[in-house]
PDB file of N, CA and C in Angstrom:
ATOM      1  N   UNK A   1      44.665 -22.005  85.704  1.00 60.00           N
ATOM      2  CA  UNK A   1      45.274 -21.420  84.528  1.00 60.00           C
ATOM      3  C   UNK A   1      46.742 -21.160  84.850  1.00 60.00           C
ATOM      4  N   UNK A   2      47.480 -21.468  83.846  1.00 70.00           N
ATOM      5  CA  UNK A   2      48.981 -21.316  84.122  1.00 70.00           C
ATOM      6  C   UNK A   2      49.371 -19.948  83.863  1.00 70.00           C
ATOM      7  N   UNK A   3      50.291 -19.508  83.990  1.00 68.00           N
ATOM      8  CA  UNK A   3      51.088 -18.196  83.851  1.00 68.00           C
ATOM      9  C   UNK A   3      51.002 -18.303  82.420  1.00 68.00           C
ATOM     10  N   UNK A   4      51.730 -18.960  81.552  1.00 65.00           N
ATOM     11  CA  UNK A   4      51.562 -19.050  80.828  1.00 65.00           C
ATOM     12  C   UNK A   4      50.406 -18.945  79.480  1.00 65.00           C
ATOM     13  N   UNK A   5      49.367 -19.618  80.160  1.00 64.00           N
ATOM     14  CA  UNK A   5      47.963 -19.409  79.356  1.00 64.00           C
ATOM     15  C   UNK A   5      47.722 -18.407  79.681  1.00 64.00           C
ATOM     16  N   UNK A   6      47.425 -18.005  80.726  1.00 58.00           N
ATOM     17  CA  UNK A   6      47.433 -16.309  80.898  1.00 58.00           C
ATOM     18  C   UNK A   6      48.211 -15.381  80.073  1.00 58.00           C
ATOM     19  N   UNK A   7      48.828 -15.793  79.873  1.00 62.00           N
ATOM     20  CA  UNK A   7      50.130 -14.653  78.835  1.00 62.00           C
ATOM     21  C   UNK A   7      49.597 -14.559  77.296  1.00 62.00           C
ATOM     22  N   UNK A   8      49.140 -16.160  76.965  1.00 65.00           N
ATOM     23  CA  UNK A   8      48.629 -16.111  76.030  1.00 65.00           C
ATOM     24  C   UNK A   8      47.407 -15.592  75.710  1.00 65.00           C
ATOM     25  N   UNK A   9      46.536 -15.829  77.090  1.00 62.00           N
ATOM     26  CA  UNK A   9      45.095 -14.758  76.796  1.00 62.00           C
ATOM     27  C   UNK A   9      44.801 -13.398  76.643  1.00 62.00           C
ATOM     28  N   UNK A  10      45.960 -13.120  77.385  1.00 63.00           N
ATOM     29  CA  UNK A  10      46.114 -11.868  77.273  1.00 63.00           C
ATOM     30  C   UNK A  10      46.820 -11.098  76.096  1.00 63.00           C
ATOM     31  N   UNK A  11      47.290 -11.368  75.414  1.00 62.00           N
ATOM     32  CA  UNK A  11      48.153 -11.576  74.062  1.00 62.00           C
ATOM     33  C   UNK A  11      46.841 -11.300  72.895  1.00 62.00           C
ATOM     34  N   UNK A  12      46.039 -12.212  72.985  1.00 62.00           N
ATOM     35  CA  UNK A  12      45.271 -12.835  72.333  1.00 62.00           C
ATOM     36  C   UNK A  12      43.973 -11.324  72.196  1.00 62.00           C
ATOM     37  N   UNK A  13      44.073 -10.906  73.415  1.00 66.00           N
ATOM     38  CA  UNK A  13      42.619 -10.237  73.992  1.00 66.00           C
ATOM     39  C   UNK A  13      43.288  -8.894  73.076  1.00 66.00           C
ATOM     40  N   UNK A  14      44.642  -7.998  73.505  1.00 65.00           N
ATOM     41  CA  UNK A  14      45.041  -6.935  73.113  1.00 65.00           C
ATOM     42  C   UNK A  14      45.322  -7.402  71.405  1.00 65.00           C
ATOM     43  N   UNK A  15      45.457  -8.206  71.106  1.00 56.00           N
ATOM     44  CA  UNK A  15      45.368  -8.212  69.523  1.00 56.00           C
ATOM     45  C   UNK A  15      44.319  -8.389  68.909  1.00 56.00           C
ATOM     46  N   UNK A  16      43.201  -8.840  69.427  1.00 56.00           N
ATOM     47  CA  UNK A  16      41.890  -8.616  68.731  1.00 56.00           C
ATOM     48  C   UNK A  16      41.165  -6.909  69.339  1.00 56.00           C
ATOM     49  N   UNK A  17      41.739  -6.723  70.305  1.00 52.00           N
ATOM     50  CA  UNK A  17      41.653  -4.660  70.174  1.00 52.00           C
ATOM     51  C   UNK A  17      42.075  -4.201  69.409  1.00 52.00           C
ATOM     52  N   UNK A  18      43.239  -4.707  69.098  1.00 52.00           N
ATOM     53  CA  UNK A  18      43.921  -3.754  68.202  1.00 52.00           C
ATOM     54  C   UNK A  18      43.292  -3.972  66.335  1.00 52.00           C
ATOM     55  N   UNK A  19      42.592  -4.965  66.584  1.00 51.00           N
ATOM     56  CA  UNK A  19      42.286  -5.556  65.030  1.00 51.00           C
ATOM     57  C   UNK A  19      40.953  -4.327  65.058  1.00 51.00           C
ATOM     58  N   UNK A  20      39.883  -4.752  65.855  1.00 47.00           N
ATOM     59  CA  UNK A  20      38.832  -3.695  66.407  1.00 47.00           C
ATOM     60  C   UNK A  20      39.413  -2.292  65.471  1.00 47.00           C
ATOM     61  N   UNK A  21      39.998  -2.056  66.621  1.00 51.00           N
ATOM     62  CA  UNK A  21      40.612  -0.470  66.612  1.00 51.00           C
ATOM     63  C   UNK A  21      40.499   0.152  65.217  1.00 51.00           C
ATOM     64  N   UNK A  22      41.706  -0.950  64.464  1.00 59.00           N
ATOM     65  CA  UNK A  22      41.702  -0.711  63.104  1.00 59.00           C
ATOM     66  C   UNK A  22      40.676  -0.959  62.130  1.00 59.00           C
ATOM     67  N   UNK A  23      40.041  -1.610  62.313  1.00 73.00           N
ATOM     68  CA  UNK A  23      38.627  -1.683  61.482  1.00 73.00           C
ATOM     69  C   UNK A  23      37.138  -0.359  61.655  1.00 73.00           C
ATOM     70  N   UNK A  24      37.549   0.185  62.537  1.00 88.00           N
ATOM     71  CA  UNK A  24      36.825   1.646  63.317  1.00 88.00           C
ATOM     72  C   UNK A  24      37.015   2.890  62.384  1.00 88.00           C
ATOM     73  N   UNK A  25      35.731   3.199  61.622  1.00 95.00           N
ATOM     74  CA  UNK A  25      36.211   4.629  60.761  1.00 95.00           C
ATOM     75  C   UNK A  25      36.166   5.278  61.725  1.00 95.00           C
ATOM     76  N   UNK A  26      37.504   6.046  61.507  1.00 96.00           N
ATOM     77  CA  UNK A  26      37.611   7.425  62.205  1.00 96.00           C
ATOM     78  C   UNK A  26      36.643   8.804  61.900  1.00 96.00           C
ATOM     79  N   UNK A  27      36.009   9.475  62.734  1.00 97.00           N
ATOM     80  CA  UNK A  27      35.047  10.124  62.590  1.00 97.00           C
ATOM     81  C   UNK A  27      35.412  11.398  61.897  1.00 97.00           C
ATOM     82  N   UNK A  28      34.943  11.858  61.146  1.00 98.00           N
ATOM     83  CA  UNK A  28      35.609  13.270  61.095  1.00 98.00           C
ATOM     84  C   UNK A  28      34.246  14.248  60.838  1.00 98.00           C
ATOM     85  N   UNK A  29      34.569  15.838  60.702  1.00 98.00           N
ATOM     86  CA  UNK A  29      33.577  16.672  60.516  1.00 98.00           C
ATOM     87  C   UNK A  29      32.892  16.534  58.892  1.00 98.00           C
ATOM     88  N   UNK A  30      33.426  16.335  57.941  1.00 98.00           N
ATOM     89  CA  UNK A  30      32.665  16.161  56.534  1.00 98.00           C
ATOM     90  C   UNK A  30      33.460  15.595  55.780  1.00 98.00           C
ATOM     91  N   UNK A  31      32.634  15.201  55.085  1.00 98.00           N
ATOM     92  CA  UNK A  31      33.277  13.789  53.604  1.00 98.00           C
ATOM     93  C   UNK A  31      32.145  14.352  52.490  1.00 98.00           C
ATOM     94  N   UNK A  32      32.905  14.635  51.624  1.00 98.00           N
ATOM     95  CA  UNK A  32      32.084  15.372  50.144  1.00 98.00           C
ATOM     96  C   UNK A  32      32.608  13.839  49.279  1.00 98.00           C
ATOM     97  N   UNK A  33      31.944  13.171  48.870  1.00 98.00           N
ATOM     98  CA  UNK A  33      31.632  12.075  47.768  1.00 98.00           C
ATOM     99  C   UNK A  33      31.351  12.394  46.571  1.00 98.00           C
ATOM    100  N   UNK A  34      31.693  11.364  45.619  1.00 98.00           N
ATOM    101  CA  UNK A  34      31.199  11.017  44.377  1.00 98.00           C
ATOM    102  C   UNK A  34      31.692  12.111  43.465  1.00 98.00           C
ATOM    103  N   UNK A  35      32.690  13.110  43.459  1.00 98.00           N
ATOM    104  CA  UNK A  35      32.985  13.899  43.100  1.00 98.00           C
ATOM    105  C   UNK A  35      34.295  13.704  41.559  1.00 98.00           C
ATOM    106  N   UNK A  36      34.686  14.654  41.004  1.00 98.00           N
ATOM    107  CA  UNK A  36      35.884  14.401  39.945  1.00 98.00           C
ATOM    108  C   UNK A  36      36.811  15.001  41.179  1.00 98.00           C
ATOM    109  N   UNK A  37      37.841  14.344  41.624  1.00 97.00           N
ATOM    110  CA  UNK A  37      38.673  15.357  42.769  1.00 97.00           C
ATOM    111  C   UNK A  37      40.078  15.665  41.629  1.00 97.00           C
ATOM    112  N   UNK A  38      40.381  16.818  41.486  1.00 96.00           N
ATOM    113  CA  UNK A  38      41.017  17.411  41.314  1.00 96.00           C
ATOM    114  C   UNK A  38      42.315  17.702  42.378  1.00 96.00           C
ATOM    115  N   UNK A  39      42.970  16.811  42.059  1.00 92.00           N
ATOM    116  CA  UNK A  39      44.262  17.164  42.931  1.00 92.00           C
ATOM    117  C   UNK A  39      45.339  18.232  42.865  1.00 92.00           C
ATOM    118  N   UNK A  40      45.560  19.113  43.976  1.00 84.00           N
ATOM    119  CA  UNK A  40      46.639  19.951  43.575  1.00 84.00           C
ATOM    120  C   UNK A  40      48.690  19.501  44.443  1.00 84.00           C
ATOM    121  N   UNK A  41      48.371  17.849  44.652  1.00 83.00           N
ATOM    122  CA  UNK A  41      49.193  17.353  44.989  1.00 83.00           C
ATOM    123  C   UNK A  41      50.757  17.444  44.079  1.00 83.00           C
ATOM    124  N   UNK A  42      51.408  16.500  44.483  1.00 86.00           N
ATOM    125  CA  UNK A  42      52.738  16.899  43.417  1.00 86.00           C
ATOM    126  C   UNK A  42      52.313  15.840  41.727  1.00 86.00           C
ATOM    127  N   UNK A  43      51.590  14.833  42.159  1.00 88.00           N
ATOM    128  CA  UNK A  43      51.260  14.040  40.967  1.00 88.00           C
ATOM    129  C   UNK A  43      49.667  14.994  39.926  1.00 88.00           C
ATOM    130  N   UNK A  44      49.373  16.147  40.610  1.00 88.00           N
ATOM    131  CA  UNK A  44      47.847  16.253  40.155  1.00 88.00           C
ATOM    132  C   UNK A  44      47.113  15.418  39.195  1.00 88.00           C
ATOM    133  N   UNK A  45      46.809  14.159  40.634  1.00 92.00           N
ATOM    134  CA  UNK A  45      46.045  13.228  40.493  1.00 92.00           C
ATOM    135  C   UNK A  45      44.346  13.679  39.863  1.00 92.00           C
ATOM    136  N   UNK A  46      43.613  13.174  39.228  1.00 96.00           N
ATOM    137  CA  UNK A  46      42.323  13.082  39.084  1.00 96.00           C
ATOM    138  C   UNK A  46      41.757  12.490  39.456  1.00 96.00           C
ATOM    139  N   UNK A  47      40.890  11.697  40.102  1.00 96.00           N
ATOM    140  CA  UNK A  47      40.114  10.937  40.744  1.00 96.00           C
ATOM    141  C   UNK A  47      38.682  10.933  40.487  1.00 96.00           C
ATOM    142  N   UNK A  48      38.559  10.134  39.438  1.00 96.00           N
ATOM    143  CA  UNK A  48      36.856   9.846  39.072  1.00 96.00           C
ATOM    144  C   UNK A  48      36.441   9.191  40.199  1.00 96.00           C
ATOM    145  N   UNK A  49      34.878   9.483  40.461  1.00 96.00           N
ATOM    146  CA  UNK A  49      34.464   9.098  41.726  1.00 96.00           C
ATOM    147  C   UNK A  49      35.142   9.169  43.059  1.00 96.00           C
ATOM    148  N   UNK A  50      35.869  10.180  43.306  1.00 98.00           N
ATOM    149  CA  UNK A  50      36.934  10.128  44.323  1.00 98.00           C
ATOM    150  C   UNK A  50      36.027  10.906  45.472  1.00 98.00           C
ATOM    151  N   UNK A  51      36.701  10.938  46.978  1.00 98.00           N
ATOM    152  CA  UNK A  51      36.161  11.887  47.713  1.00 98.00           C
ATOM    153  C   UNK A  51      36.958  12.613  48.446  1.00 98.00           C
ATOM    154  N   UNK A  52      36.777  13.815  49.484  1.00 98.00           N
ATOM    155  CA  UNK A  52      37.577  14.234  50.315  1.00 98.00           C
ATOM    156  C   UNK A  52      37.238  13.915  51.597  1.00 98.00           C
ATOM    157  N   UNK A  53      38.285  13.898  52.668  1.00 98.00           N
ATOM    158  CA  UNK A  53      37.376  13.826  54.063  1.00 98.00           C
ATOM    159  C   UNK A  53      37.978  15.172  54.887  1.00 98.00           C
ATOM    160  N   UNK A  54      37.401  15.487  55.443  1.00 97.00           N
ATOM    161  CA  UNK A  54      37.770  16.731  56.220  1.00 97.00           C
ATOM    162  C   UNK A  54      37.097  17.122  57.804  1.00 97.00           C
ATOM    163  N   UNK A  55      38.070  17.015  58.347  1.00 97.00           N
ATOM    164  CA  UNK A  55      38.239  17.257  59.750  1.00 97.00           C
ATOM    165  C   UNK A  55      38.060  19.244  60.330  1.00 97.00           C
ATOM    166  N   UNK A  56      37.075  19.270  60.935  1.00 96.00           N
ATOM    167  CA  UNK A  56      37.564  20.863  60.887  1.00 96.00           C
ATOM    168  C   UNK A  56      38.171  21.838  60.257  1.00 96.00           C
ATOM    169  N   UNK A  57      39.384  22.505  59.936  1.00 95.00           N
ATOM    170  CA  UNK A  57      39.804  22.929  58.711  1.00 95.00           C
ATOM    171  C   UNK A  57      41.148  22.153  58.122  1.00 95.00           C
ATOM    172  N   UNK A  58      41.258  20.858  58.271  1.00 96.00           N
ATOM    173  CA  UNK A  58      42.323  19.852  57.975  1.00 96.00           C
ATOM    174  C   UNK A  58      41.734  18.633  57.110  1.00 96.00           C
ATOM    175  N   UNK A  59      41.858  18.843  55.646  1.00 96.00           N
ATOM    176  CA  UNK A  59      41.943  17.954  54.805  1.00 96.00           C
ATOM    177  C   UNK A  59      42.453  16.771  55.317  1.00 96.00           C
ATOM    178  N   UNK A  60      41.792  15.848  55.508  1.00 96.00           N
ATOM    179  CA  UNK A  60      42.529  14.478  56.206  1.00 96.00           C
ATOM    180  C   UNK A  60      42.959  13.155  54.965  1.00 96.00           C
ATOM    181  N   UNK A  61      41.861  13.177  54.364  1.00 96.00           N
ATOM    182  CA  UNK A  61      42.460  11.997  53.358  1.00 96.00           C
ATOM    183  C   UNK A  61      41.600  12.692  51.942  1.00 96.00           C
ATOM    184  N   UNK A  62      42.654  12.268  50.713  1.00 96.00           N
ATOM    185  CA  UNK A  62      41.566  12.476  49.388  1.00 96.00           C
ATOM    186  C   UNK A  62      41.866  10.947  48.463  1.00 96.00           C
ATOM    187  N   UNK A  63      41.111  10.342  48.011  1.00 96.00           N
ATOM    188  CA  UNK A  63      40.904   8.745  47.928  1.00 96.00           C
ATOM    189  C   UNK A  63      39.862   8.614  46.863  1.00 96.00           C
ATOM    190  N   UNK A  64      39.371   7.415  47.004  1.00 97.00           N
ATOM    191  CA  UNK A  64      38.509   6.873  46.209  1.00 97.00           C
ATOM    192  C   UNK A  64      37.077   7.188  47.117  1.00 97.00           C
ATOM    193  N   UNK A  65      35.960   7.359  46.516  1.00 98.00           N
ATOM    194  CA  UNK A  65      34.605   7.337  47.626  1.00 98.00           C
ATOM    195  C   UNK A  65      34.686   6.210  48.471  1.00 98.00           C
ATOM    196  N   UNK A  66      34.748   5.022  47.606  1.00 97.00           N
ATOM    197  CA  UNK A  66      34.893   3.685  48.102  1.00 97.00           C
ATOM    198  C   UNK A  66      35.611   3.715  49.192  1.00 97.00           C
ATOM    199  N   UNK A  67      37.208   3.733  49.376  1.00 97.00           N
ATOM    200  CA  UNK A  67      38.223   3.787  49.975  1.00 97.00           C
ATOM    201  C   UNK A  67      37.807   4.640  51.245  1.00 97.00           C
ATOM    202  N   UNK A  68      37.328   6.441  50.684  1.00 98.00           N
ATOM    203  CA  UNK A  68      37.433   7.500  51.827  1.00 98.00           C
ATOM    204  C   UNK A  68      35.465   6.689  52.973  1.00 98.00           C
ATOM    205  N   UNK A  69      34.791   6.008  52.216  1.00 96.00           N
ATOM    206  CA  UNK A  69      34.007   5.539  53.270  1.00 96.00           C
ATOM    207  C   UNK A  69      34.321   4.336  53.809  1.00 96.00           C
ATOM    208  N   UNK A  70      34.900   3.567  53.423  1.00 97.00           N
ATOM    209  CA  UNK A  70      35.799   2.090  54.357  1.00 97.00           C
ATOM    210  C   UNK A  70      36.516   3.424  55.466  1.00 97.00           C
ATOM    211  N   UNK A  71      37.053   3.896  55.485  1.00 97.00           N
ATOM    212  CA  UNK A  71      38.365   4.785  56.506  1.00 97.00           C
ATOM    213  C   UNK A  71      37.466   5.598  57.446  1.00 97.00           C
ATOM    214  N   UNK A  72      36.256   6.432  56.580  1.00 98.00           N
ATOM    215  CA  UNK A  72      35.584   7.734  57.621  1.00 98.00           C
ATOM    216  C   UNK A  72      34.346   7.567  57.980  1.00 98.00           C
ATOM    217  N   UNK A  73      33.917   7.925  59.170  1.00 97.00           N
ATOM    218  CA  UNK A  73      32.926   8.683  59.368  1.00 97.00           C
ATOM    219  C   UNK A  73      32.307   9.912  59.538  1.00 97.00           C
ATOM    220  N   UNK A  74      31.133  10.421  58.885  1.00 96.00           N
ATOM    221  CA  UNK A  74      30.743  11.687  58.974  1.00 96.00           C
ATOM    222  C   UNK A  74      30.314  12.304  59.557  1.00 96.00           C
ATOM    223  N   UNK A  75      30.036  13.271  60.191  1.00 97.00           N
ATOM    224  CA  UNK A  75      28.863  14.472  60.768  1.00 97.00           C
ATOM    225  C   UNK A  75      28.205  14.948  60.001  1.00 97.00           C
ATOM    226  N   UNK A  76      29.019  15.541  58.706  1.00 98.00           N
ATOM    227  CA  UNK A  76      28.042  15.527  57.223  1.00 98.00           C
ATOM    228  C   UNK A  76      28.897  15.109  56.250  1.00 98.00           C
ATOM    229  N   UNK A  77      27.657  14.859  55.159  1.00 97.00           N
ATOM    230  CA  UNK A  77      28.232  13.976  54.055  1.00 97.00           C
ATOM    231  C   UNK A  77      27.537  15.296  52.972  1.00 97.00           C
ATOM    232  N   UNK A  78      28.403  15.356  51.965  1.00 98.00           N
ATOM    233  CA  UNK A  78      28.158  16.058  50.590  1.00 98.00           C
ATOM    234  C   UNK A  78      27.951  15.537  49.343  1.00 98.00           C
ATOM    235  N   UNK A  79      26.929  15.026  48.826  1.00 98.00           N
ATOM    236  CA  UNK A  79      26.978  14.395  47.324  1.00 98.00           C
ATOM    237  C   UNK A  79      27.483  15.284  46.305  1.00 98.00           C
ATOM    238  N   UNK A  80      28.888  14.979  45.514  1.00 98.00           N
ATOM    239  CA  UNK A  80      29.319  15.662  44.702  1.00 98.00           C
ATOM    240  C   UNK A  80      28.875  15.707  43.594  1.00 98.00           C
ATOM    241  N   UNK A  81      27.812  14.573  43.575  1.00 97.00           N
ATOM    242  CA  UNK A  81      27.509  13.831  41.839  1.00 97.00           C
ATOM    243  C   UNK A  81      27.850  14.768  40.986  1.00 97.00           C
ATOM    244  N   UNK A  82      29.343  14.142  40.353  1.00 96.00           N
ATOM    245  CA  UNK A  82      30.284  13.826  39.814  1.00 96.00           C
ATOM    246  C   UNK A  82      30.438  15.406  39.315  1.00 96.00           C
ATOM    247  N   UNK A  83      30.709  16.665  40.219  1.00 98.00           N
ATOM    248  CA  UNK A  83      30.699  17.730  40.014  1.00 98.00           C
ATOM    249  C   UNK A  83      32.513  18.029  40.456  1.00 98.00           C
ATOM    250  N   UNK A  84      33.110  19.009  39.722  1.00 97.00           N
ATOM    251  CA  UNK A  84      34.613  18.749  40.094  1.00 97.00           C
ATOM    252  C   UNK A  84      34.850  19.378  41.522  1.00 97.00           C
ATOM    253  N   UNK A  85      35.423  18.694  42.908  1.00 97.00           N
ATOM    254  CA  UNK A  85      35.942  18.914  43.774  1.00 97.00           C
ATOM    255  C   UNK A  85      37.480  18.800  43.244  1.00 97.00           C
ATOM    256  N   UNK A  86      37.977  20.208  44.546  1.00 95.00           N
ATOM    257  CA  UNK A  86      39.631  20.791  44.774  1.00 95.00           C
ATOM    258  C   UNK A  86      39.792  20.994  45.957  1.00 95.00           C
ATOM    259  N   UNK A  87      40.383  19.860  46.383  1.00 92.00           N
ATOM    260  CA  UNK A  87      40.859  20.284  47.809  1.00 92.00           C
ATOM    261  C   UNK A  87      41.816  20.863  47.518  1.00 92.00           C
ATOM    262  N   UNK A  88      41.831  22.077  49.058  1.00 83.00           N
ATOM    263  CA  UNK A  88      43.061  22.653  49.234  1.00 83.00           C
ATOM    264  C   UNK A  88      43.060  24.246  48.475  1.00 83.00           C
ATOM    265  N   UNK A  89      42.131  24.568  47.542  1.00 77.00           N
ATOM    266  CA  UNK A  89      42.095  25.782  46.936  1.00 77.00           C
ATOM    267  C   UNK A  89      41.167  26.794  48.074  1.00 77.00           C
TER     268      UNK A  89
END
């Protein structure tokens, strides 16, 4: 193997980690789903079917259910069916 191919395998190896990496929901302590989220952001967004994810006492993302389960993983999960969630109050 040349120096070269080596450079490239190695190239090759740390960019499919890094693809990994990013495809990995990040875990967090709870994700409440399926909810009306009520935003108290600067747009106070509404979000039909939206969810929150939450890390210990740090609101981490508020999204679509869809969206916040592609991104998280849970320890617990909350079915909101379709009851109004407010993060942040």
């Amino acid at each position: 193997m040349t120096l070269k191919s080596a450079a490239i395998s190695a190239w090759l190896f740390t960019l499919s980690a890094v693809v990994v990496l990013a495809q990995t929901p990040r875990q967090v302590s709870l994700v409440i789903t399926n909810g009306i989220v009520v935003t108290v952001d600067g747009s106070n967004r509404v979000i039909d079917s939206g969810a929150v994810a939450i890390d210990g006492s740090d609101i981490i993302a508020v999204d679509t259910t869809e969206n916040v389960r592609r991104q998280f993983r849970a320890r617990q999960t909350i079915d909101a069916a379709g009851q109004v969630v407010m993060p942040g109050l």
